[in-house]
PDB file of C-alpha atoms in Angstrom:
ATOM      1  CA  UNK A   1      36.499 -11.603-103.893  1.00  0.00           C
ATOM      2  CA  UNK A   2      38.587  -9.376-106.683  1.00  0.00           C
ATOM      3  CA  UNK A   3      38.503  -5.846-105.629  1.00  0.00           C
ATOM      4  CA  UNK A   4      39.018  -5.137-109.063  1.00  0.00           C
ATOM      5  CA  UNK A   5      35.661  -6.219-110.054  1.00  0.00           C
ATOM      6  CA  UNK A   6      32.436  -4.004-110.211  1.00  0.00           C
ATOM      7  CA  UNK A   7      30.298  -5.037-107.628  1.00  0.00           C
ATOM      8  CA  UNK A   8      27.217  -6.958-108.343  1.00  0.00           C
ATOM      9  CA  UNK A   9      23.802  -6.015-107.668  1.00  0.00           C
ATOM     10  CA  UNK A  10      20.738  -7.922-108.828  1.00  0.00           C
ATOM     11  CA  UNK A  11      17.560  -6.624-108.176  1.00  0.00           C
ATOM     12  CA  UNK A  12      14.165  -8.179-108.070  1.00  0.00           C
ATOM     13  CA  UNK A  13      11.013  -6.049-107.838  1.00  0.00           C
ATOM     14  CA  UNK A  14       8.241  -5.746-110.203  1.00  0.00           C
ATOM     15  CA  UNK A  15       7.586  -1.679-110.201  1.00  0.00           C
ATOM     16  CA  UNK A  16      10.736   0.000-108.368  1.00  0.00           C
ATOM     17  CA  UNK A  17      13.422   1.287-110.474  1.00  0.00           C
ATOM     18  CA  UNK A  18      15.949   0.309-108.320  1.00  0.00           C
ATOM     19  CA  UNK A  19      19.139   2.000-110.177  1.00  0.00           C
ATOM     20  CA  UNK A  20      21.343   1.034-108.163  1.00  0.00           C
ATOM     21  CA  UNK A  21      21.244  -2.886-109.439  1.00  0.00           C
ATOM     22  CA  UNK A  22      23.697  -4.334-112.207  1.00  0.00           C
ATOM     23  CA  UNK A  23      20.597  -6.515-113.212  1.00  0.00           C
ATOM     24  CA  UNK A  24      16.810  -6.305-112.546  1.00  0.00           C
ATOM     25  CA  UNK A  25      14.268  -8.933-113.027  1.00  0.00           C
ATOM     26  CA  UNK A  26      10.134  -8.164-112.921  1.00  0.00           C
ATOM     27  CA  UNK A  27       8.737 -11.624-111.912  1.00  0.00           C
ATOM     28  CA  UNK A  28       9.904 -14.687-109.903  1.00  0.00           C
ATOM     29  CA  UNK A  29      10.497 -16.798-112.973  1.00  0.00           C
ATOM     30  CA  UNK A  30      12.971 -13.909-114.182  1.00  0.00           C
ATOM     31  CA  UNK A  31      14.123 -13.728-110.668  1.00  0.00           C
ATOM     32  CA  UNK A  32      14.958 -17.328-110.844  1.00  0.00           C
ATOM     33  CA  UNK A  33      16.741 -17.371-114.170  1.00  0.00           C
ATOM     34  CA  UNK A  34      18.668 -14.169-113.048  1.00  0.00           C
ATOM     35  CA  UNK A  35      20.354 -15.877-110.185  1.00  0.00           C
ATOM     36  CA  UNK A  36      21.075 -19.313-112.030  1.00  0.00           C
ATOM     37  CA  UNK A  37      22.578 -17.493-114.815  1.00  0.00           C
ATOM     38  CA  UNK A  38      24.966 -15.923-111.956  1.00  0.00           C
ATOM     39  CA  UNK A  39      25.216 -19.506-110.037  1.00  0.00           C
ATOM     40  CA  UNK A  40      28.758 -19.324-110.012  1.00  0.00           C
ATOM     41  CA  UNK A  41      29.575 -15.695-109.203  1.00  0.00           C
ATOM     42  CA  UNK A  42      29.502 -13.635-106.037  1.00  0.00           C
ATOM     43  CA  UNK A  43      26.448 -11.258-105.532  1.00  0.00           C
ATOM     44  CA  UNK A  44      27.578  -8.527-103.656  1.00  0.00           C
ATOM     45  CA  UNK A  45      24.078  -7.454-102.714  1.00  0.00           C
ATOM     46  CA  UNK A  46      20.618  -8.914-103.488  1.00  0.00           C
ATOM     47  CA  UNK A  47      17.458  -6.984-103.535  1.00  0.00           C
ATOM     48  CA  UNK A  48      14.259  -8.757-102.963  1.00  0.00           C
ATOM     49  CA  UNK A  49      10.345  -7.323-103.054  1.00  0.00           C
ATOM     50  CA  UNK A  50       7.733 -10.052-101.682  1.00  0.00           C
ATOM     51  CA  UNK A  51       4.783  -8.808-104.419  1.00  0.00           C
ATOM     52  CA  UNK A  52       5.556  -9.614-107.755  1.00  0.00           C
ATOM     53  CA  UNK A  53       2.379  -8.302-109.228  1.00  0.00           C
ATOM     54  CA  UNK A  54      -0.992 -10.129-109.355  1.00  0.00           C
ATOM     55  CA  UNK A  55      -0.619 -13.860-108.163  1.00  0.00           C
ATOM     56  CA  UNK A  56       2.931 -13.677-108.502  1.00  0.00           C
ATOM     57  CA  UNK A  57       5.416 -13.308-105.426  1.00  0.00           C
ATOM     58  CA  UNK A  58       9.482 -13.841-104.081  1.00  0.00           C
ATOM     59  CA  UNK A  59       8.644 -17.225-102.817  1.00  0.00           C
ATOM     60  CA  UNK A  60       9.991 -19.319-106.202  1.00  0.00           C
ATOM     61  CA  UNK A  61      13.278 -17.203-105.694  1.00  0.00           C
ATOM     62  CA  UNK A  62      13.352 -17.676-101.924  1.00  0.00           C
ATOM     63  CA  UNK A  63      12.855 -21.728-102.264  1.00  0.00           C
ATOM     64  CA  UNK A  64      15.699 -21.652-104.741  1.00  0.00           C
ATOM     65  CA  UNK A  65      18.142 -20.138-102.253  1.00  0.00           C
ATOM     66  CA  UNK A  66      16.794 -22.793 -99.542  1.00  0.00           C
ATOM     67  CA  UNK A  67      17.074 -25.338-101.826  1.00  0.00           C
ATOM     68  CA  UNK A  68      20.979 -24.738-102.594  1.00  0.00           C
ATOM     69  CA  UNK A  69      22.051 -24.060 -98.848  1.00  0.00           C
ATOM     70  CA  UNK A  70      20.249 -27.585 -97.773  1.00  0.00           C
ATOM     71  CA  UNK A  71      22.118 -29.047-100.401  1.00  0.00           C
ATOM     72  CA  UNK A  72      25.184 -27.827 -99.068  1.00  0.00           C
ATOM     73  CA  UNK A  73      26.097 -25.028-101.900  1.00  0.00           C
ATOM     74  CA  UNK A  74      24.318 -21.685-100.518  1.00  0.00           C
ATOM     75  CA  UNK A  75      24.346 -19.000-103.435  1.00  0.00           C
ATOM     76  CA  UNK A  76      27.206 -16.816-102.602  1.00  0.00           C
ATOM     77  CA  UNK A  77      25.727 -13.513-101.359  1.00  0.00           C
ATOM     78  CA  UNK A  78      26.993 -10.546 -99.333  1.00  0.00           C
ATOM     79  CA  UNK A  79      23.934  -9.235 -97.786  1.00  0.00           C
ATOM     80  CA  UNK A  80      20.344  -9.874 -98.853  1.00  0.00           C
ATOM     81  CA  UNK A  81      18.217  -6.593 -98.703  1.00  0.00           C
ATOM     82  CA  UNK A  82      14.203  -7.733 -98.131  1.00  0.00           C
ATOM     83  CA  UNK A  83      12.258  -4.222 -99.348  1.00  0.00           C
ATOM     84  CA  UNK A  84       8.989  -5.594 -99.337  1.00  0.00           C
ATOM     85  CA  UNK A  85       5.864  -2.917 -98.439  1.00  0.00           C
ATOM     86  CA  UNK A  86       4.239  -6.655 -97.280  1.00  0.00           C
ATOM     87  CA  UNK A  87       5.394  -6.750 -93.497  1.00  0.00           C
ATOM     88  CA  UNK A  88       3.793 -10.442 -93.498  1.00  0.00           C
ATOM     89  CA  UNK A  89       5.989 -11.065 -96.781  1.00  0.00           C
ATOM     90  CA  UNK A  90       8.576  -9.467 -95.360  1.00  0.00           C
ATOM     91  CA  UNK A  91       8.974 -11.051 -92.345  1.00  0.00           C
ATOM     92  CA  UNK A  92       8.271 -14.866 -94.222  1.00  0.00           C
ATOM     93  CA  UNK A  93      11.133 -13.549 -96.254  1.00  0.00           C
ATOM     94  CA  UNK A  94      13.872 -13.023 -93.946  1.00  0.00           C
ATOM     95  CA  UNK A  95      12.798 -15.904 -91.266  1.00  0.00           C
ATOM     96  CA  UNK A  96      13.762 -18.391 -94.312  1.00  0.00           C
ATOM     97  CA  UNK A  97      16.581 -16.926 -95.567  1.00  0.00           C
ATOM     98  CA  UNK A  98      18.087 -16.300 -91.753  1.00  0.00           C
ATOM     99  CA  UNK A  99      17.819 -20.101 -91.010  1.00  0.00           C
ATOM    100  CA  UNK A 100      20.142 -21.077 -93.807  1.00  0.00           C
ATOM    101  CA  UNK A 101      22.856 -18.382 -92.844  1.00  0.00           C
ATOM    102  CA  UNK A 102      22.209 -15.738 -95.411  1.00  0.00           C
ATOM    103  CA  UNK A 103      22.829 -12.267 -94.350  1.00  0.00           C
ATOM    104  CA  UNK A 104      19.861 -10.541 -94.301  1.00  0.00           C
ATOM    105  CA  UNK A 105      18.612  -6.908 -93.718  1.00  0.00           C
ATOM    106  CA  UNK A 106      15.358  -5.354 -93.505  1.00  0.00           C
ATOM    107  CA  UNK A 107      15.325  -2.007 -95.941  1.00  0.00           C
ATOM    108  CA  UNK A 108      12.619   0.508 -96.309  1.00  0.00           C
ATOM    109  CA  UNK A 109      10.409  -0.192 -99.029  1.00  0.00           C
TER     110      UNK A 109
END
């Protein structure tokens, strides 16, 4: 990792501000698109809310990540943060991402 790099923070929650991101997406299909377009980079921290807003939810973001540490080529992320007000969501969230070796933390919602 170059130190002399702002870190990046992508964000993806459908009403918090969350200021602290270098990116934000709103839905899971922006969600998606946010971390392909950063496929390549590191992530320094990832920010993840469960309810997307009506039907919507994390789930097409969390498959993605599955889908490229099965395949052998994890996203490279620091820590994800899971910030979900769903404790079912929530707890979905960070059981999958766990069992392919992505750091995860529970934060306050």
């Amino acid at each position: 990792m170059n130190e002399d790099r702002a870190p990046l923070v992508l964000g993806i929650d459908d009403l918090r501000p969350l200021p602290h991101t270098t990116r934000l997406a709103r839905t899971s299909r922006e969600g998606v698109e946010l971390l392909l377009e950063h496929r390549d980079s590191y992530v320094d921290e990832l920010w993840l809310d469960h309810d997307l807003g009506g039907e919507d939810s994390i789930m097409p973001v969390v498959t993605l990540l599955e889908e490229a540490a099965s395949q052998g080529r994890p996203f490279r992320i620091g820590t994800v943060y899971v910030h979900s007000a769903n404790p079912i969501g929530a707890e979905t969230m960070v059981r999958s991402l766990s069992r392919w070796n992505y750091r995860v933390r529970r934060a306050a919602a």
